[in-house]
Coordinates of C-alpha atoms in Angstrom, one line a residue:
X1 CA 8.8 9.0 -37.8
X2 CA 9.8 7.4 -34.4
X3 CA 9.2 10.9 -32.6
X4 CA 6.4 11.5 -34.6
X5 CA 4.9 7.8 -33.2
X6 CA 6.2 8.4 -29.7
X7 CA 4.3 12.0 -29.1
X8 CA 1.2 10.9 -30.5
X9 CA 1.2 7.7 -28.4
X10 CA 2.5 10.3 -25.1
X11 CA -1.1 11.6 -25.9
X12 CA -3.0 8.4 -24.6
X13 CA -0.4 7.7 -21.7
X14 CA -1.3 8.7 -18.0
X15 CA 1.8 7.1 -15.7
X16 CA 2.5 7.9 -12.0
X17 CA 5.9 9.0 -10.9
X18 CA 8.6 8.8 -7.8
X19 CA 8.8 11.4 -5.3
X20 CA 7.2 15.0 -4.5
X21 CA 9.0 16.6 -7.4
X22 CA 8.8 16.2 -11.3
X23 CA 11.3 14.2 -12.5
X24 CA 13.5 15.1 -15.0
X25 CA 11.8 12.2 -17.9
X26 CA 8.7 13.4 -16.9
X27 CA 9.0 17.4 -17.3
X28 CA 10.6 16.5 -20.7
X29 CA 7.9 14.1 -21.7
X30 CA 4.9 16.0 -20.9
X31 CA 6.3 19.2 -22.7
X32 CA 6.5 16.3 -25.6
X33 CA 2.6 16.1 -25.4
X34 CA 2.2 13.4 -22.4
X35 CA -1.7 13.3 -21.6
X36 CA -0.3 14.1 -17.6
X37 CA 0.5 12.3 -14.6
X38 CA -1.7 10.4 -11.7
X39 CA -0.5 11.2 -8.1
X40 CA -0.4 8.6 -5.9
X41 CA 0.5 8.8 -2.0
X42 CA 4.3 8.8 -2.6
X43 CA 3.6 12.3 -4.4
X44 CA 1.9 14.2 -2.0
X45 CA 4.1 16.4 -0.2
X46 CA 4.0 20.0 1.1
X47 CA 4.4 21.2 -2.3
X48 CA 1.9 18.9 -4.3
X49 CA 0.5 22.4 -5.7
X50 CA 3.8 24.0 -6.8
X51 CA 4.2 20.2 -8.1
X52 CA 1.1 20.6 -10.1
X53 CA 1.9 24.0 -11.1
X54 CA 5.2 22.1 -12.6
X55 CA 3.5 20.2 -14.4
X56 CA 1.0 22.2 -15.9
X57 CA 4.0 24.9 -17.3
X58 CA 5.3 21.8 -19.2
X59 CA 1.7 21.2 -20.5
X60 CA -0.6 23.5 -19.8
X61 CA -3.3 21.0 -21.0
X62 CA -2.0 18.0 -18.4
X63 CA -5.0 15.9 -17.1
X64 CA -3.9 15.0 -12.9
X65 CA -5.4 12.5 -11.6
X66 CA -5.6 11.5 -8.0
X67 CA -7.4 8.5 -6.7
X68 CA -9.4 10.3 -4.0
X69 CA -12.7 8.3 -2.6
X70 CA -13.2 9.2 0.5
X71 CA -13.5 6.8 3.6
X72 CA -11.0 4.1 3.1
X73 CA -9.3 5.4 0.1
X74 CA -7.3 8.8 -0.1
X75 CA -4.1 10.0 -1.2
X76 CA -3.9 13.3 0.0
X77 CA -4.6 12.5 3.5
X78 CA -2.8 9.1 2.8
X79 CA 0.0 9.5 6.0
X80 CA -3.4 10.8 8.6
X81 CA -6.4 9.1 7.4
X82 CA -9.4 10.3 5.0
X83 CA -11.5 13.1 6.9
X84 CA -14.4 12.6 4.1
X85 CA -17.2 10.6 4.4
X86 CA -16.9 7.0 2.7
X87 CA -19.1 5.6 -0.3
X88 CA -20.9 2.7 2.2
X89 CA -21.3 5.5 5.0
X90 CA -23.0 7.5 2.5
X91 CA -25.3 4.4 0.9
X92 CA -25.9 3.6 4.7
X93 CA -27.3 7.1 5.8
X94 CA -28.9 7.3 1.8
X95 CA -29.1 11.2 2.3
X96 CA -28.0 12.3 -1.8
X97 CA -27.8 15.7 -0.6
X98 CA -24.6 14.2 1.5
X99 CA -23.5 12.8 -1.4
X100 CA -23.6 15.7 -3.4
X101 CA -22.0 17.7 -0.7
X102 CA -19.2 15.1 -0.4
X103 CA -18.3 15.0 -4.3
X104 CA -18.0 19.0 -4.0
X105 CA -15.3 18.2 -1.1
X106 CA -13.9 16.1 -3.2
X107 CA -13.6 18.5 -6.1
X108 CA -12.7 21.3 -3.5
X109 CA -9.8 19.3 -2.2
X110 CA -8.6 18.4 -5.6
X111 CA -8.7 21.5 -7.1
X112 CA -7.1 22.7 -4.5
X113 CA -3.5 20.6 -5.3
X114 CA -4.1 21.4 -8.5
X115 CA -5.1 18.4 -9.8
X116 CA -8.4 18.0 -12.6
X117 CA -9.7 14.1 -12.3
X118 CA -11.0 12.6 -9.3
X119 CA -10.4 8.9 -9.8
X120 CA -14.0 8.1 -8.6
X121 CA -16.9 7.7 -7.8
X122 CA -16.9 3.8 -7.1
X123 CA -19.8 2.6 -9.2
X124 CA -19.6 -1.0 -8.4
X125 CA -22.7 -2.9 -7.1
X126 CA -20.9 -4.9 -3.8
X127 CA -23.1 -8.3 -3.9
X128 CA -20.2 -10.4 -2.9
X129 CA -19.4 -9.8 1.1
X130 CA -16.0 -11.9 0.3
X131 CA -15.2 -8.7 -2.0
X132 CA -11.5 -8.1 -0.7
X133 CA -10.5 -5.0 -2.8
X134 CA -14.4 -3.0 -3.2
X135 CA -16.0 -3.6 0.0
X136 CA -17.1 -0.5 1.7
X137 CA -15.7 1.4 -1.4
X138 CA -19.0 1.1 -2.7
X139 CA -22.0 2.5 -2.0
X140 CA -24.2 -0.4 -1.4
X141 CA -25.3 -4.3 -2.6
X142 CA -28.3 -2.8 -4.5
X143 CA -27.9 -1.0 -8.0
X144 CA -30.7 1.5 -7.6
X145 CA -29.3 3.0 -4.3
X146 CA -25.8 2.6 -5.9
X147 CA -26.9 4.3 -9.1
X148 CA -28.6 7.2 -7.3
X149 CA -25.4 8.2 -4.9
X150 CA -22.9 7.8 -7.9
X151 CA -25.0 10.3 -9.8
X152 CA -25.4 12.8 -6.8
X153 CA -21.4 12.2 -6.2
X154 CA -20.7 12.9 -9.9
X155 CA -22.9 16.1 -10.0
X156 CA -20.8 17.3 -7.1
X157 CA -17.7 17.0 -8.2
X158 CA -18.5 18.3 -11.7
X159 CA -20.0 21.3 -10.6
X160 CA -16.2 21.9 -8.8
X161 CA -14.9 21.9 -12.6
X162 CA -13.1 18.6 -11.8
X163 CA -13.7 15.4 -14.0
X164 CA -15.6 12.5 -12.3
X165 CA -14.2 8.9 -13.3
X166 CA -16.9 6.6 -12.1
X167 CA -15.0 3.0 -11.6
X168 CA -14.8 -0.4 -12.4
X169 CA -16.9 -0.9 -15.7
X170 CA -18.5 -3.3 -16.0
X171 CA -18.6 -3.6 -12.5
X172 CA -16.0 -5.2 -9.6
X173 CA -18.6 -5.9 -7.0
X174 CA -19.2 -9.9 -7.6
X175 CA -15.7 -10.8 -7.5
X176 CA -13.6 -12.6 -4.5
X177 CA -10.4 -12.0 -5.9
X178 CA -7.9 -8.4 -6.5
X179 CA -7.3 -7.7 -9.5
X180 CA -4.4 -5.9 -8.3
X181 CA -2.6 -10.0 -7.9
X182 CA -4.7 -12.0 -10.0
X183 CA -7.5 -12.1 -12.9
X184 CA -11.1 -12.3 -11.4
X185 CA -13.9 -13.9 -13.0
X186 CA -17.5 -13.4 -13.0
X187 CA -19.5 -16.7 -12.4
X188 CA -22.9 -14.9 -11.9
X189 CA -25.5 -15.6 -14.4
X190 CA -24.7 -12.5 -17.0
X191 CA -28.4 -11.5 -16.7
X192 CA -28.4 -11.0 -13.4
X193 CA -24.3 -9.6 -13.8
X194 CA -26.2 -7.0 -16.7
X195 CA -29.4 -6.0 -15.0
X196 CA -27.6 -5.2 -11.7
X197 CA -23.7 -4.2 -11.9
X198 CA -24.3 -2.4 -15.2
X199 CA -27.0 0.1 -14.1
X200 CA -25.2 2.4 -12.1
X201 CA -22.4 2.8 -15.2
X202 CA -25.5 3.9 -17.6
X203 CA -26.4 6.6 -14.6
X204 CA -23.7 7.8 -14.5
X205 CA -23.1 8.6 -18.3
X206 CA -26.8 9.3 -18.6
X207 CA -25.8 11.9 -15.5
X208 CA -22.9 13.3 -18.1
X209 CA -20.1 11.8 -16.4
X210 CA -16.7 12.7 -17.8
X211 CA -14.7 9.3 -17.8
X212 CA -15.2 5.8 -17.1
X213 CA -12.0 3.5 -15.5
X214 CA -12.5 -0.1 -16.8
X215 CA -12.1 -3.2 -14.3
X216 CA -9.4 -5.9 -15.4
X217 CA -12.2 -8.6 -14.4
X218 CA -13.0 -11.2 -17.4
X219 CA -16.6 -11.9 -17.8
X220 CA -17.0 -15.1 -19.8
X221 CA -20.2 -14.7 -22.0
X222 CA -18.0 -11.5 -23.3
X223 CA -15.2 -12.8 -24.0
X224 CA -11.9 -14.5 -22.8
X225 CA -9.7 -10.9 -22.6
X226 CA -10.1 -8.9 -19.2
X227 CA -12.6 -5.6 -20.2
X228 CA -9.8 -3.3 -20.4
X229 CA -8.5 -5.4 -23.3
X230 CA -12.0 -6.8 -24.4
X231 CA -13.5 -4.8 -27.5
X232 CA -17.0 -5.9 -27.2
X233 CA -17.1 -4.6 -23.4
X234 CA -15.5 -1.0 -23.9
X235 CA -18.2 -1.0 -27.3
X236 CA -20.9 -0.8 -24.8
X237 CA -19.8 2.2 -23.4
X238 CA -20.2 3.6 -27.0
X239 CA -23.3 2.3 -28.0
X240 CA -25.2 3.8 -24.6
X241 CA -24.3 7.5 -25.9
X242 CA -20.8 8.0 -23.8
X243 CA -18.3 9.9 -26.0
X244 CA -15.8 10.9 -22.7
X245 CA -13.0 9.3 -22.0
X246 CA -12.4 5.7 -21.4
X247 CA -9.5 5.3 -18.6
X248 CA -7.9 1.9 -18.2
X249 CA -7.6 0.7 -14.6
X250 CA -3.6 0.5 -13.7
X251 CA -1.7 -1.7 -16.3
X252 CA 0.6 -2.8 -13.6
X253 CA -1.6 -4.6 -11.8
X254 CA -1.2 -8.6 -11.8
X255 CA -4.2 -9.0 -14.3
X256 CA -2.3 -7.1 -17.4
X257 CA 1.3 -6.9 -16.2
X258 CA 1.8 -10.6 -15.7
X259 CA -0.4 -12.0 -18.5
X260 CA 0.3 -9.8 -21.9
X261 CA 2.7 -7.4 -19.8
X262 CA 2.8 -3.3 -19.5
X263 CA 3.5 -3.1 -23.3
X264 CA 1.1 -5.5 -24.9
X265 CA -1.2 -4.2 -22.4
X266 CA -1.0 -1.0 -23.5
X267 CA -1.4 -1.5 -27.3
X268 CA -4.7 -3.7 -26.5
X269 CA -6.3 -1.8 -24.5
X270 CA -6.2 1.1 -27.2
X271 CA -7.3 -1.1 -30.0
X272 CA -10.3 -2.2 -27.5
X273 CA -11.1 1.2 -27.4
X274 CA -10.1 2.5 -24.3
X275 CA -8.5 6.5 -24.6
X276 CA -6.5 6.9 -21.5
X277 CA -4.0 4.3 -20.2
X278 CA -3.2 4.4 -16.2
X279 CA 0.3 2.8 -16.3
X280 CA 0.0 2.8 -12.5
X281 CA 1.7 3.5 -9.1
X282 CA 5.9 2.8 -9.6
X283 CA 6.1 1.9 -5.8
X284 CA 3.6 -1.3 -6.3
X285 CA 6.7 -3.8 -6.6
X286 CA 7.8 -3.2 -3.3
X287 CA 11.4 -3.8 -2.5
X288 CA 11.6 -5.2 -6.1
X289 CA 11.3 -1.8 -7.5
X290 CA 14.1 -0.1 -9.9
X291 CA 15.4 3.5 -9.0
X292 CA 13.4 4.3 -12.5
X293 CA 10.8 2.1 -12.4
X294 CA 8.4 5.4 -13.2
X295 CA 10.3 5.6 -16.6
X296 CA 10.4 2.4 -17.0
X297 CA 7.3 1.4 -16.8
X298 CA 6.3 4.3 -19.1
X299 CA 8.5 3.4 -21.8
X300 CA 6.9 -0.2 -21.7
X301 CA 4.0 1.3 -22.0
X302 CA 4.8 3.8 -25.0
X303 CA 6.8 1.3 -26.3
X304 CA 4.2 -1.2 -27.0
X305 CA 2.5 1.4 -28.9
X306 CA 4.7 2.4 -31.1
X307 CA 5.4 -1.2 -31.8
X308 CA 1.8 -1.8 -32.4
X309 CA 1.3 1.2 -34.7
X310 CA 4.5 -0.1 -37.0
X311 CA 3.6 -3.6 -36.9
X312 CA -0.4 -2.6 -38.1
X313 CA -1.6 -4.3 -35.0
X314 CA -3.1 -0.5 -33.9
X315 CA -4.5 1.7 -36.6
X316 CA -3.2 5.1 -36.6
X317 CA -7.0 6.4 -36.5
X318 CA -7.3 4.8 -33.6
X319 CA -4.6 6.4 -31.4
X320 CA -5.6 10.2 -33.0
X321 CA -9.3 9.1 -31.6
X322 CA -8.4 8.6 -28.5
X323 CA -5.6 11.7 -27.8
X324 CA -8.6 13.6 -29.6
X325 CA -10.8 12.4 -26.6
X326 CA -8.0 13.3 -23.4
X327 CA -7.2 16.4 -25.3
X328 CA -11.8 17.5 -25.2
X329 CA -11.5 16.5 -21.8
X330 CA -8.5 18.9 -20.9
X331 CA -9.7 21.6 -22.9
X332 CA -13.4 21.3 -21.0
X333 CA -11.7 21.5 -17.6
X334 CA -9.6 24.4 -18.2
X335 CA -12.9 26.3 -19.7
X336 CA -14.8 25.1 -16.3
X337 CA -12.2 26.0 -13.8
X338 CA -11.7 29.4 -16.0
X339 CA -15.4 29.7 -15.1
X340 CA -15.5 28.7 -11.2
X341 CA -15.8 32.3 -9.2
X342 CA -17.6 31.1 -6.2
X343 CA -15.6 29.1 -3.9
X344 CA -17.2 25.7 -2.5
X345 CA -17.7 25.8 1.9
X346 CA -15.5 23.4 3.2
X347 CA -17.5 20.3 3.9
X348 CA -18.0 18.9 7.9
X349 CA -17.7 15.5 7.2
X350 CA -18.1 14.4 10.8
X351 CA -21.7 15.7 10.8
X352 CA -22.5 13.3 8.1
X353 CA -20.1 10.3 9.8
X354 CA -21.8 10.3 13.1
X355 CA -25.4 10.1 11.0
X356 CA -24.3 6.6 9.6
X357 CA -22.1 5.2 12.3
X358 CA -24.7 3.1 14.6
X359 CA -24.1 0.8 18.0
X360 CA -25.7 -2.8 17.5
X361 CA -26.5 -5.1 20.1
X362 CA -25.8 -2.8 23.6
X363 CA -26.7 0.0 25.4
X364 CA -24.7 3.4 25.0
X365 CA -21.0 2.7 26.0
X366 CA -19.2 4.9 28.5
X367 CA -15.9 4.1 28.6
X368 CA -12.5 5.8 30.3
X369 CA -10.1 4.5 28.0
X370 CA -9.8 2.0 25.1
X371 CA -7.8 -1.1 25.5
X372 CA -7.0 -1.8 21.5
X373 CA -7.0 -5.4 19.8
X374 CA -6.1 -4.0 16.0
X375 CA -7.5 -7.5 14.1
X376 CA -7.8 -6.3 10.6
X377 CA -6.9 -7.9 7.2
X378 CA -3.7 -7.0 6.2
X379 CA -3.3 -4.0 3.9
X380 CA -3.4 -4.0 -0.1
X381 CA -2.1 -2.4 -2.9
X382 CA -5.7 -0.7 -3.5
X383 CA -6.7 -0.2 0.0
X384 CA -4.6 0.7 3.0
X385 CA -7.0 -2.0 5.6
X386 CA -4.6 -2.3 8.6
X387 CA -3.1 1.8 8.2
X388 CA -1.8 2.5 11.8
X389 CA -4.2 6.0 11.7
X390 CA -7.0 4.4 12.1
X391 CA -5.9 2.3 15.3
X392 CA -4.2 5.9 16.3
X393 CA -7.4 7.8 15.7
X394 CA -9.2 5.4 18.3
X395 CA -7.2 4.3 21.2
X396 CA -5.4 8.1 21.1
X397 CA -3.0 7.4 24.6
X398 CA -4.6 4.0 25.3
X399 CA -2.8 0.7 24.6
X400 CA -3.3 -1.2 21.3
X401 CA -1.4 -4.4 19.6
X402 CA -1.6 -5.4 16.1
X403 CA -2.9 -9.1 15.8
X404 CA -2.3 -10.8 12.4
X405 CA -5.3 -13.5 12.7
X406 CA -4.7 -14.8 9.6
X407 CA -0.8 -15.7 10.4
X408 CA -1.2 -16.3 14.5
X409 CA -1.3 -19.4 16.5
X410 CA -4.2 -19.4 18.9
X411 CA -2.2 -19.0 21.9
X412 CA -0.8 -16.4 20.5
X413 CA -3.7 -15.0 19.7
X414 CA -5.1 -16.0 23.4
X415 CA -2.2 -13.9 25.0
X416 CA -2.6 -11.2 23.1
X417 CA -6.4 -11.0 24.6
X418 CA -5.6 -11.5 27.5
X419 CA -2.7 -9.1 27.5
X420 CA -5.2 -6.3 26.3
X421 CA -8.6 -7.7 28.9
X422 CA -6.0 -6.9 31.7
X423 CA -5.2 -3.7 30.7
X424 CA -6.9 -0.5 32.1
X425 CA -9.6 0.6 29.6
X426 CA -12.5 -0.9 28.0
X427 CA -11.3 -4.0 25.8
X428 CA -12.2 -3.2 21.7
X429 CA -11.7 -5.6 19.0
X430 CA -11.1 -3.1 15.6
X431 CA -12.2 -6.1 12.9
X432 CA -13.0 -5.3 9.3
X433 CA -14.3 -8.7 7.7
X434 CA -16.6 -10.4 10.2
X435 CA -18.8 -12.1 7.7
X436 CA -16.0 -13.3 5.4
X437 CA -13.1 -14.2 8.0
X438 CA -13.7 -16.5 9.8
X439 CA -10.7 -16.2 12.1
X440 CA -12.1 -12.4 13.0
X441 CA -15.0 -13.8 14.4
X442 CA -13.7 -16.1 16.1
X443 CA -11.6 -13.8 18.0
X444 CA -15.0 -11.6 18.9
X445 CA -16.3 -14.8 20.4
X446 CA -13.2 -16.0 22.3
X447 CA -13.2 -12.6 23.7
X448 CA -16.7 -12.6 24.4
X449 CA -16.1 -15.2 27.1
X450 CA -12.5 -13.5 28.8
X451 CA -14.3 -10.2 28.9
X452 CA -18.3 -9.6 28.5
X453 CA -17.8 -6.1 28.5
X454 CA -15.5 -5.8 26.0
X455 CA -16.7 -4.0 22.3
X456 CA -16.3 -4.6 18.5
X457 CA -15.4 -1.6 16.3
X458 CA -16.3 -2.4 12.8
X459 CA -14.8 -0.4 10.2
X460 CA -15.4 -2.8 6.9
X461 CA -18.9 -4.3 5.7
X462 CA -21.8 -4.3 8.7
X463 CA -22.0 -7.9 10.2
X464 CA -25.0 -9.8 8.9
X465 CA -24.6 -12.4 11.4
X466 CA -24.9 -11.0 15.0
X467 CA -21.7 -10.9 17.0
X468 CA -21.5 -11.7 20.8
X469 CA -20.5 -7.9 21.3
X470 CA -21.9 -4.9 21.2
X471 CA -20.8 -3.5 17.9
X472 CA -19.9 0.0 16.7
X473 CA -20.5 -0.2 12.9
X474 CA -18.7 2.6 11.1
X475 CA -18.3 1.6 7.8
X476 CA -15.3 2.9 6.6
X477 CA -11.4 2.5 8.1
X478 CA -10.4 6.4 8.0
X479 CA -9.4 8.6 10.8
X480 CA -12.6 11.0 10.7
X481 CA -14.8 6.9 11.3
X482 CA -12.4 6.4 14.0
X483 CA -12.8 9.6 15.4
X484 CA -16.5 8.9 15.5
X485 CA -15.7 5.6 16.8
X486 CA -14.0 6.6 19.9
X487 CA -16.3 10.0 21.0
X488 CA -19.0 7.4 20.6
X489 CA -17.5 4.6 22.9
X490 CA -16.3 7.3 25.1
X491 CA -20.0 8.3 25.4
X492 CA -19.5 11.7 24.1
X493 CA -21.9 11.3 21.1
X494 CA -24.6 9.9 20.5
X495 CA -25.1 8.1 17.3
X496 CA -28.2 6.2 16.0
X497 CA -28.3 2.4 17.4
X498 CA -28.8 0.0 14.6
X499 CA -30.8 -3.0 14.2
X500 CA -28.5 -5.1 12.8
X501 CA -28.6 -7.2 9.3
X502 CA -30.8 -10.2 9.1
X503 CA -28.6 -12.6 8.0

């Protein structure tokens, strides 16, 4: 009976893994009917195909996953920088054939490791500027441009005979806090939460997405349980017409792993009605991290529902529903893929990038070289803000310090300006949060005064509030933005000049 439990609950479990090879646990569980694996950057390697190929011999029916945005989020291009458009560059430049084109790369790219399930679109509405983990992940503040790019995104990568996850249902874009370290809650009025950060979720599976991810956000006229856990929120998803699958975000996050834990997580989210359970990226505890913490993890995860199905806590129906569901899905993408003769053209991404990065409040710049103050937030588990690419990507043989204005005196601070003002090369503050960090700003302003010439590089949400420099807004912190960054201060392109946001 145990193994009996244990393969139908490997059915519903999707866990990430160490290294560039299949472990040993893993090949064994997945020829023991594990739902598949989600790569994370730790995975991708030279052989990531020949990995996936391993995988899919010990289930040919294996559903990988890789969480591959665009913009500020990749894996595959994890140790360079993403050399795909971003979500807020493509609401910016609101060209859906882009978008279109852009899922295809996406698909394209994944297909190409091998992999099946993009782990996007981003269908969150971003209303809240604070926002420190969606930001320029998504596609805009307004849910009909949001809805319209995550359809044209979804159609692209479906038509690659990859599955499209459109993520975080019921929507992450109101929040000020990670989910990744703590439990957000919604305070906006849930009529406004439902009329705005709902619609782009019903485009989608009106579009025929393939899977939803659910958001461990708790939204208090639903319900004290987080959605992932929180029958009435998942229900939703049912009652609009969507029979896919149902993916829970990453049960190793703060939100599940240190309120009901990996394994109580697990067993919950399944009875709420989810089909699919992420266990999440092994590396996330940092130094705290077993040598098995893969397997671990997993077990916790399997563990709890096997408990749950003895105890009578889960039904049995329940579990066979949602393996039934993964197992569709699988079966769907091997008939597509079996089907896809024509191969996609390689996407230029930098065509589209230089269309949405714009130069507010200056003339054309011309500089010689780049003098680099690198004053972005620190980097989190979902989004790699302050990767060393992106500062590489612009100041290429020019000088740049890392400045942590969150942590820094002022005179240190000070020095470090003007160490860089005295350097050869046109002075460049690289900021990401100038409406919601105070200390960013301030920086721009005291370094407005050492050196008027100097220049802002933007690479998170566009400033509402005018800055003292003249600003490059890019709109995304990838190496392709950067790119575009540095031709355009180097006056070798031209790019549109922007107005600016009223604030």
């Amino acid at each position: 009976m145990s193994a009996e439990l244990e393969r139908l609950a490997n059915g519903v479990l999707w866990p990430g893994f160490l290294g560039t090879e299949a472990p040993t646990w893993l090949r064994e569980e997945l020829s023991a009917g594990l739902a598949g694996v989600v790569y994370f950057g730790q995975n991708v390697g030279d052989g990531l195909l020949a990995l996936s190929d391993e995988i899919l011999a010990a289930n040919p029916n294996a559903l990988i996953g890789i969480d591959e945005e665009g913009g500020s989020v990749t894996r595959l291009e994890s140790a360079t920088g993403s050399t795909v458009p971003g979500a807020a560059q493509l609401g910016l430049l609101d060209d859906l054939v882009a978008s279109e084109m852009t899922g295809a790369e996406l698909a394209r790219r994944v297909r190409a490791v091998g992999a099946n399930v993009v782990l996007g679109p981003v269908a969150d509405v971003n209303t809240d500027p604070r926002n420190p983990v969606i930001g320029v992940r998504a596609f805009g503040e307004d849910e009909a441009l949001v809805s319209r790019h995550v359809v044209a995104t979804v159609d692209g990568i479906q038509d690659g005979a990859v599955a499209a996850c459109v993520k975080h249902f019921p929507g992450h874009g109101d929040t000020h806090l990670d989910s990744h370290h703590a439990l957000p809650e919604i305070s906006l009025d849930i009529e406004e939460y439902e009329r705005v950060h709902l619609e782009p979720f019903r485009a989608a599976i009106d579009a025929g997405v393939d899977a939803v991810m659910t958001a461990h956000i708790v939204v208090p006229a639903w319900g004290e349980a987080p959605a992932t856990l929180n029958p009435r929120v998942l229900r939703m998803l049912r009652e609009w017409g969507f029979d896919g699958v149902i993916i829970t975000d990453a049960l190793d996050m703060a939100a599940i792993r240190e309120t009901v834990g990996i394994d109580g997580g697990a067993a919950l989210a399944l009875a709420a009605g989810a089909d699919l359970l992420c266990i999440g990226n092994p590396t996330n505890p940092g130094d705290a991290a077993l040598p098995d913490q893969d397997r671990q993890d997993f077990l916790a995860a399997r563990d709890g529902i096997v408990a749950a199905l003895r105890n009578g806590s889960l039904s049995r129906a329940r579990v066979e529903e949602a393996a039934g569901r993964v197992a569709a899905l699988a079966a769907k993408l091997r008939s597509a893929a079996a089907e896809q003769h024509d191969p996609v053209e390689e996407l230029d991404g930098a065509e589209i990038v230089r269309r949405a990065v714009t130069v507010v409040g200056g003339a054309p710049i011309a500089a010689s070289a780049l003098s680099v103050v690198d004053a972005r937030r620190r980097s989190s588990l979902a989004v790699d803000s302050a990767a060393g690419y992106v500062t590489r990507s612009l100041v290429a043989d020019g000088v740049s310090v890392r400045l942590d204005v969150a942590s820094s005196p002022l005179p240190d601070q000070d020095r470090i300006l003007d160490q860089i003002v005295a350097a050869a090369g046109t002075t460049v503050l690289l900021i990401d949060r100038p409406d919601a960090d105070p200390a960013q700003r301030a920086l721009v302003e005291r370094a407005a005064v050492r050196d008027p010439s100097a220049v802002v590089v933007n690479v998170g949400l566009p400033a509402r509030h005018p800055l003292p420099l003249p600003t490059v807004e890019v709109a995304a912190a990838s190496r392709l933005g950067a790119e575009i960054a540095r031709e355009t201060l180097l006056g070798r392109v031209s790019v549109p000049e922007g107005p600016g946001i009223a604030g």
